[in-house]
PDB file of C-alpha atoms in Angstrom:
ATOM      1  CA  MET A   1     214.611 -96.704 141.428  1.00 77.00           C
ATOM      2  CA  THR A   2     215.699 -96.611 137.794  1.00 89.00           C
ATOM      3  CA  THR A   3     217.117 -93.693 135.839  1.00 94.00           C
ATOM      4  CA  LEU A   4     216.557 -93.017 132.138  1.00 95.00           C
ATOM      5  CA  LEU A   5     218.920 -90.568 130.435  1.00 97.00           C
ATOM      6  CA  HIS A   6     217.007 -89.009 127.523  1.00 98.00           C
ATOM      7  CA  ILE A   7     219.032 -87.109 124.927  1.00 98.00           C
ATOM      8  CA  ASP A   8     217.301 -85.088 122.190  1.00 97.00           C
ATOM      9  CA  SER A   9     219.245 -83.497 119.333  1.00 97.00           C
ATOM     10  CA  SER A  10     216.636 -82.475 116.747  1.00 96.00           C
ATOM     11  CA  VAL A  11     216.587 -78.760 115.917  1.00 94.00           C
ATOM     12  CA  PHE A  12     212.808 -78.965 115.500  1.00 92.00           C
ATOM     13  CA  PRO A  13     210.485 -78.806 118.526  1.00 89.00           C
ATOM     14  CA  GLY A  14     207.580 -81.041 119.447  1.00 85.00           C
ATOM     15  CA  GLU A  15     205.506 -82.680 116.732  1.00 85.00           C
ATOM     16  CA  ARG A  16     207.669 -81.124 114.007  1.00 87.00           C
ATOM     17  CA  SER A  17     210.398 -83.597 114.921  1.00 93.00           C
ATOM     18  CA  ALA A  18     210.007 -87.291 114.157  1.00 95.00           C
ATOM     19  CA  SER A  19     212.830 -88.281 116.491  1.00 96.00           C
ATOM     20  CA  ARG A  20     211.387 -86.282 119.396  1.00 97.00           C
ATOM     21  CA  THR A  21     207.882 -87.637 118.832  1.00 96.00           C
ATOM     22  CA  ILE A  22     208.974 -91.273 118.742  1.00 97.00           C
ATOM     23  CA  ALA A  23     211.390 -90.799 121.645  1.00 97.00           C
ATOM     24  CA  ASN A  24     208.599 -89.239 123.703  1.00 97.00           C
ATOM     25  CA  ALA A  25     206.452 -92.321 123.048  1.00 97.00           C
ATOM     26  CA  PHE A  26     209.298 -94.489 124.338  1.00 97.00           C
ATOM     27  CA  ARG A  27     209.741 -92.251 127.376  1.00 96.00           C
ATOM     28  CA  GLN A  28     206.034 -92.318 128.198  1.00 96.00           C
ATOM     29  CA  ALA A  29     205.910 -96.105 128.004  1.00 95.00           C
ATOM     30  CA  TRP A  30     209.000 -96.244 130.195  1.00 93.00           C
ATOM     31  CA  GLN A  31     207.456 -93.932 132.788  1.00 92.00           C
ATOM     32  CA  ASP A  32     204.272 -95.998 132.774  1.00 92.00           C
ATOM     33  CA  GLN A  33     206.396 -98.922 133.946  1.00 88.00           C
ATOM     34  CA  HIS A  34     208.510 -96.795 136.322  1.00 85.00           C
ATOM     35  CA  PRO A  35     206.257 -94.037 137.690  1.00 86.00           C
ATOM     36  CA  GLU A  36     208.686 -93.485 140.558  1.00 85.00           C
ATOM     37  CA  GLY A  37     211.736 -93.544 138.309  1.00 86.00           C
ATOM     38  CA  VAL A  38     213.954 -90.645 137.319  1.00 92.00           C
ATOM     39  CA  VAL A  39     214.233 -89.188 133.817  1.00 94.00           C
ATOM     40  CA  ILE A  40     217.167 -86.904 133.065  1.00 96.00           C
ATOM     41  CA  HIS A  41     216.389 -85.006 129.875  1.00 97.00           C
ATOM     42  CA  ARG A  42     219.065 -83.180 127.900  1.00 97.00           C
ATOM     43  CA  ASP A  43     217.837 -81.146 124.959  1.00 97.00           C
ATOM     44  CA  LEU A  44     220.999 -80.501 122.976  1.00 97.00           C
ATOM     45  CA  ALA A  45     219.246 -78.082 120.637  1.00 96.00           C
ATOM     46  CA  ALA A  46     217.944 -75.861 123.449  1.00 95.00           C
ATOM     47  CA  ASP A  47     221.023 -76.260 125.658  1.00 95.00           C
ATOM     48  CA  PRO A  48     224.009 -77.322 123.523  1.00 96.00           C
ATOM     49  CA  VAL A  49     227.035 -79.004 125.009  1.00 94.00           C
ATOM     50  CA  PRO A  50     230.208 -77.027 124.237  1.00 91.00           C
ATOM     51  CA  HIS A  51     232.232 -78.488 121.411  1.00 93.00           C
ATOM     52  CA  ILE A  52     235.421 -80.133 122.580  1.00 93.00           C
ATOM     53  CA  THR A  53     238.362 -77.782 123.133  1.00 94.00           C
ATOM     54  CA  ALA A  54     242.071 -78.393 123.552  1.00 95.00           C
ATOM     55  CA  ASP A  55     241.753 -77.871 127.318  1.00 94.00           C
ATOM     56  CA  ALA A  56     238.752 -80.191 127.654  1.00 94.00           C
ATOM     57  CA  TRP A  57     240.429 -82.871 125.560  1.00 93.00           C
ATOM     58  CA  SER A  58     243.954 -82.705 126.994  1.00 93.00           C
ATOM     59  CA  ALA A  59     242.690 -82.645 130.598  1.00 92.00           C
ATOM     60  CA  GLY A  60     241.482 -86.203 130.138  1.00 90.00           C
ATOM     61  CA  HIS A  61     245.071 -87.267 129.443  1.00 91.00           C
ATOM     62  CA  THR A  62     246.694 -85.159 132.161  1.00 92.00           C
ATOM     63  CA  ALA A  63     247.160 -86.085 135.826  1.00 91.00           C
ATOM     64  CA  PRO A  64     244.688 -84.140 138.018  1.00 90.00           C
ATOM     65  CA  ASP A  65     247.450 -82.371 139.966  1.00 91.00           C
ATOM     66  CA  GLU A  66     249.090 -81.247 136.728  1.00 93.00           C
ATOM     67  CA  ARG A  67     246.047 -79.691 135.059  1.00 94.00           C
ATOM     68  CA  THR A  68     245.935 -75.968 134.421  1.00 95.00           C
ATOM     69  CA  PRO A  69     243.005 -73.924 135.783  1.00 93.00           C
ATOM     70  CA  GLN A  70     241.617 -73.806 132.242  1.00 93.00           C
ATOM     71  CA  GLN A  71     241.831 -77.594 131.939  1.00 94.00           C
ATOM     72  CA  VAL A  72     240.149 -78.064 135.322  1.00 94.00           C
ATOM     73  CA  ALA A  73     237.213 -75.842 134.342  1.00 93.00           C
ATOM     74  CA  ALA A  74     236.784 -77.416 130.913  1.00 92.00           C
ATOM     75  CA  PHE A  75     237.066 -80.958 132.276  1.00 93.00           C
ATOM     76  CA  ALA A  76     234.498 -80.299 135.004  1.00 93.00           C
ATOM     77  CA  ALA A  77     231.862 -79.781 132.319  1.00 92.00           C
ATOM     78  CA  ARG A  78     232.775 -83.122 130.739  1.00 94.00           C
ATOM     79  CA  LEU A  79     232.658 -84.890 134.095  1.00 95.00           C
ATOM     80  CA  ARG A  80     229.086 -83.731 134.747  1.00 95.00           C
ATOM     81  CA  LEU A  81     227.994 -85.353 131.493  1.00 97.00           C
ATOM     82  CA  ILE A  82     230.024 -88.506 132.153  1.00 97.00           C
ATOM     83  CA  ASP A  83     228.516 -88.832 135.627  1.00 96.00           C
ATOM     84  CA  GLU A  84     225.009 -88.611 134.133  1.00 96.00           C
ATOM     85  CA  LEU A  85     225.860 -91.303 131.622  1.00 97.00           C
ATOM     86  CA  GLU A  86     227.343 -93.627 134.230  1.00 97.00           C
ATOM     87  CA  GLU A  87     224.413 -93.190 136.619  1.00 96.00           C
ATOM     88  CA  ALA A  88     221.811 -94.057 133.967  1.00 96.00           C
ATOM     89  CA  ASP A  89     220.194 -97.485 133.968  1.00 95.00           C
ATOM     90  CA  ALA A  90     219.108 -96.941 130.358  1.00 96.00           C
ATOM     91  CA  ILE A  91     219.709 -94.327 127.667  1.00 98.00           C
ATOM     92  CA  LEU A  92     217.379 -92.949 124.998  1.00 98.00           C
ATOM     93  CA  ILE A  93     218.828 -90.876 122.152  1.00 98.00           C
ATOM     94  CA  GLY A  94     217.006 -88.985 119.420  1.00 97.00           C
ATOM     95  CA  ALA A  95     219.385 -88.865 116.452  1.00 98.00           C
ATOM     96  CA  PRO A  96     217.859 -87.435 113.267  1.00 97.00           C
ATOM     97  CA  MET A  97     219.912 -87.611 110.088  1.00 96.00           C
ATOM     98  CA  TYR A  98     221.195 -84.223 108.930  1.00 96.00           C
ATOM     99  CA  ASN A  99     223.179 -84.255 105.693  1.00 94.00           C
ATOM    100  CA  PHE A 100     223.777 -88.001 106.014  1.00 94.00           C
ATOM    101  CA  SER A 101     225.114 -87.854 109.591  1.00 96.00           C
ATOM    102  CA  ILE A 102     224.161 -86.968 113.184  1.00 97.00           C
ATOM    103  CA  PRO A 103     223.584 -83.393 114.410  1.00 97.00           C
ATOM    104  CA  SER A 104     226.777 -81.635 115.490  1.00 96.00           C
ATOM    105  CA  THR A 105     225.259 -81.119 118.941  1.00 97.00           C
ATOM    106  CA  LEU A 106     225.041 -84.877 119.441  1.00 98.00           C
ATOM    107  CA  LYS A 107     228.622 -85.275 118.210  1.00 97.00           C
ATOM    108  CA  ALA A 108     229.693 -82.683 120.808  1.00 97.00           C
ATOM    109  CA  TRP A 109     227.982 -84.683 123.556  1.00 98.00           C
ATOM    110  CA  LEU A 110     229.633 -87.895 122.409  1.00 98.00           C
ATOM    111  CA  ASP A 111     233.048 -86.188 122.297  1.00 97.00           C
ATOM    112  CA  ALA A 112     232.495 -85.034 125.884  1.00 96.00           C
ATOM    113  CA  VAL A 113     231.459 -88.396 127.353  1.00 97.00           C
ATOM    114  CA  LEU A 114     233.939 -90.598 125.493  1.00 97.00           C
ATOM    115  CA  LEU A 115     236.910 -90.707 127.846  1.00 96.00           C
ATOM    116  CA  PRO A 116     239.621 -93.360 127.356  1.00 94.00           C
ATOM    117  CA  GLY A 117     240.421 -95.076 130.615  1.00 93.00           C
ATOM    118  CA  ARG A 118     236.943 -94.467 131.977  1.00 95.00           C
ATOM    119  CA  THR A 119     233.980 -94.741 129.598  1.00 97.00           C
ATOM    120  CA  ALA A 120     236.156 -96.207 126.837  1.00 96.00           C
ATOM    121  CA  GLY A 121     239.075 -98.595 126.796  1.00 92.00           C
ATOM    122  CA  GLU A 122     239.540-102.123 128.103  1.00 92.00           C
ATOM    123  CA  LYS A 123     236.807-101.876 130.762  1.00 94.00           C
ATOM    124  CA  PRO A 124     234.338 -99.093 129.882  1.00 96.00           C
ATOM    125  CA  SER A 125     232.426 -97.900 132.956  1.00 97.00           C
ATOM    126  CA  VAL A 126     229.144 -97.910 131.015  1.00 97.00           C
ATOM    127  CA  ALA A 127     229.547-101.302 129.336  1.00 97.00           C
ATOM    128  CA  GLY A 128     226.282-103.199 129.054  1.00 96.00           C
ATOM    129  CA  THR A 129     223.990-100.239 129.685  1.00 97.00           C
ATOM    130  CA  PRO A 130     221.085-100.446 127.229  1.00 97.00           C
ATOM    131  CA  VAL A 131     220.708 -97.566 124.775  1.00 98.00           C
ATOM    132  CA  VAL A 132     217.882 -97.099 122.278  1.00 98.00           C
ATOM    133  CA  VAL A 133     218.480 -94.674 119.414  1.00 98.00           C
ATOM    134  CA  VAL A 134     215.630 -93.149 117.416  1.00 98.00           C
ATOM    135  CA  ALA A 135     217.412 -92.622 114.093  1.00 97.00           C
ATOM    136  CA  SER A 136     214.894 -90.734 111.963  1.00 96.00           C
ATOM    137  CA  ARG A 137     215.638 -89.731 108.396  1.00 96.00           C
ATOM    138  CA  GLY A 138     213.882 -87.864 105.575  1.00 94.00           C
ATOM    139  CA  GLY A 139     214.481 -90.578 103.010  1.00 93.00           C
ATOM    140  CA  SER A 140     215.402 -94.247 103.088  1.00 93.00           C
ATOM    141  CA  TYR A 141     218.948 -95.531 103.410  1.00 92.00           C
ATOM    142  CA  ALA A 142     218.054 -99.152 104.054  1.00 89.00           C
ATOM    143  CA  PRO A 143     220.006-101.991 102.416  1.00 89.00           C
ATOM    144  CA  GLY A 144     219.112-102.223  98.741  1.00 89.00           C
ATOM    145  CA  THR A 145     217.986 -98.600  98.383  1.00 90.00           C
ATOM    146  CA  PRO A 146     219.804 -96.190  96.024  1.00 89.00           C
ATOM    147  CA  ARG A 147     221.265 -94.230  98.938  1.00 91.00           C
ATOM    148  CA  GLU A 148     222.348 -97.156 101.056  1.00 88.00           C
ATOM    149  CA  GLY A 149     225.962 -95.982 100.836  1.00 91.00           C
ATOM    150  CA  PHE A 150     225.107 -92.591 102.338  1.00 93.00           C
ATOM    151  CA  GLU A 151     224.008 -94.042 105.685  1.00 93.00           C
ATOM    152  CA  PHE A 152     226.457 -92.640 108.243  1.00 95.00           C
ATOM    153  CA  VAL A 153     224.195 -92.436 111.299  1.00 96.00           C
ATOM    154  CA  GLN A 154     223.740 -96.052 112.325  1.00 96.00           C
ATOM    155  CA  ASN A 155     227.234 -97.030 111.161  1.00 95.00           C
ATOM    156  CA  TYR A 156     228.829 -94.223 113.161  1.00 97.00           C
ATOM    157  CA  LEU A 157     226.738 -94.760 116.283  1.00 98.00           C
ATOM    158  CA  GLU A 158     227.479 -98.476 116.217  1.00 97.00           C
ATOM    159  CA  ALA A 159     231.191 -97.668 116.181  1.00 97.00           C
ATOM    160  CA  VAL A 160     230.916 -95.236 119.101  1.00 98.00           C
ATOM    161  CA  LEU A 161     228.076 -96.544 121.261  1.00 98.00           C
ATOM    162  CA  LYS A 162     228.440-100.285 120.719  1.00 97.00           C
ATOM    163  CA  ASN A 163     232.074-100.893 119.837  1.00 97.00           C
ATOM    164  CA  THR A 164     233.741 -98.143 121.899  1.00 97.00           C
ATOM    165  CA  LEU A 165     231.493 -97.448 124.893  1.00 98.00           C
ATOM    166  CA  ARG A 166     230.210-101.049 124.656  1.00 98.00           C
ATOM    167  CA  LEU A 167     226.635-100.098 125.318  1.00 98.00           C
ATOM    168  CA  ASP A 168     223.832-102.547 124.547  1.00 97.00           C
ATOM    169  CA  LEU A 169     222.610-100.787 121.390  1.00 98.00           C
ATOM    170  CA  ASP A 170     219.208-100.942 119.701  1.00 97.00           C
ATOM    171  CA  PHE A 171     217.699 -98.772 116.957  1.00 98.00           C
ATOM    172  CA  ILE A 172     214.258 -97.489 116.001  1.00 98.00           C
ATOM    173  CA  VAL A 173     214.365 -96.108 112.453  1.00 97.00           C
ATOM    174  CA  PRO A 174     211.445 -93.951 111.212  1.00 96.00           C
ATOM    175  CA  GLU A 175     212.059 -93.395 107.500  1.00 96.00           C
ATOM    176  CA  LEU A 176     210.804 -91.130 104.708  1.00 96.00           C
ATOM    177  CA  THR A 177     209.786 -88.353 107.117  1.00 95.00           C
ATOM    178  CA  MET A 178     210.026 -85.777 104.296  1.00 93.00           C
ATOM    179  CA  ALA A 179     207.423 -87.558 102.173  1.00 94.00           C
ATOM    180  CA  PRO A 180     204.379 -85.622 103.470  1.00 93.00           C
ATOM    181  CA  ARG A 181     206.136 -82.276 102.781  1.00 91.00           C
ATOM    182  CA  ASN A 182     207.949 -83.014  99.538  1.00 92.00           C
ATOM    183  CA  PRO A 183     205.709 -83.293  96.444  1.00 94.00           C
ATOM    184  CA  ALA A 184     208.389 -85.331  94.685  1.00 92.00           C
ATOM    185  CA  MET A 185     207.972 -88.001  97.368  1.00 93.00           C
ATOM    186  CA  ALA A 186     204.163 -88.128  97.267  1.00 92.00           C
ATOM    187  CA  ASP A 187     204.136 -91.750  96.094  1.00 92.00           C
ATOM    188  CA  LEU A 188     206.142 -92.699  99.195  1.00 93.00           C
ATOM    189  CA  VAL A 189     203.626 -91.354 101.723  1.00 95.00           C
ATOM    190  CA  PRO A 190     202.093 -94.813 102.385  1.00 95.00           C
ATOM    191  CA  LEU A 191     205.566 -96.195 103.106  1.00 95.00           C
ATOM    192  CA  TYR A 192     206.248 -93.242 105.403  1.00 94.00           C
ATOM    193  CA  GLU A 193     202.999 -93.832 107.292  1.00 96.00           C
ATOM    194  CA  ALA A 194     203.797 -97.524 107.682  1.00 96.00           C
ATOM    195  CA  SER A 195     207.292 -96.706 108.937  1.00 96.00           C
ATOM    196  CA  ARG A 196     205.920 -94.155 111.411  1.00 96.00           C
ATOM    197  CA  THR A 197     203.332 -96.595 112.748  1.00 97.00           C
ATOM    198  CA  ARG A 198     205.965 -99.280 113.118  1.00 97.00           C
ATOM    199  CA  ALA A 199     208.306 -96.868 114.923  1.00 97.00           C
ATOM    200  CA  PHE A 200     205.624 -95.956 117.470  1.00 97.00           C
ATOM    201  CA  GLU A 201     204.878 -99.614 118.068  1.00 97.00           C
ATOM    202  CA  GLU A 202     208.556-100.440 118.488  1.00 97.00           C
ATOM    203  CA  ALA A 203     209.038 -97.530 120.877  1.00 97.00           C
ATOM    204  CA  THR A 204     206.254 -98.746 123.152  1.00 96.00           C
ATOM    205  CA  VAL A 205     207.256-102.405 123.047  1.00 96.00           C
ATOM    206  CA  LYS A 206     210.986-101.783 123.480  1.00 95.00           C
ATOM    207  CA  ALA A 207     210.412 -99.391 126.385  1.00 94.00           C
ATOM    208  CA  ARG A 208     208.136-101.817 128.209  1.00 92.00           C
ATOM    209  CA  ASP A 209     210.391-104.804 127.585  1.00 91.00           C
ATOM    210  CA  LEU A 210     213.482-102.924 128.706  1.00 90.00           C
ATOM    211  CA  ALA A 211     211.744-101.587 131.820  1.00 86.00           C
ATOM    212  CA  LYS A 212     210.634-105.090 132.771  1.00 84.00           C
ATOM    213  CA  ARG A 213     214.085-106.500 132.127  1.00 86.00           C
ATOM    214  CA  LEU A 214     215.741-103.962 134.403  1.00 84.00           C
ATOM    215  CA  ALA A 215     213.120-104.499 137.094  1.00 77.00           C
ATOM    216  CA  ALA A 216     213.681-108.268 137.145  1.00 68.00           C
TER     217      ALA A 216
END
């Protein structure tokens, strides 16, 4: 039995969120391949992870028998999230771009699960686990575009997910999601529609391929 850990971080619900919509398509295709599988869904907008505190951080660098009661309580919350991450066979993350970066709720989750000596370091416990990130954005930050230099979502997540946690990282990038709602972007609507269609197709194909790979 396989387990998919699904993390959403968009502040918008349902169809109002591009990242949620595309991620749901991935999840559905995954469940079609694994009807008996387990999906653990964390909605970081509805149920935010506490931002890292001094107790939660320092507990990870303190021997268990030397932790204060406050450190023990704060670290327990981190351990629940780390356990979920380690038990997952695959990870799906919705990461919309807000002000050129990821939502603070997703950053809080990453701060909680990144633990040197366990999930990070010489032998990360989650190394090799596949993770697909739906990195939606209102405009385009692709190479060659005017705002290429403002792309801090994929660059940051590569540093954390791929280079630090050593996950097997893949992206789906729906672009120009503001075009239908912003009159100044009206000419870009066809490009938005093409990007959205491509993102749905990638979500279905990547989910099926990954499910088959893990089942082999």
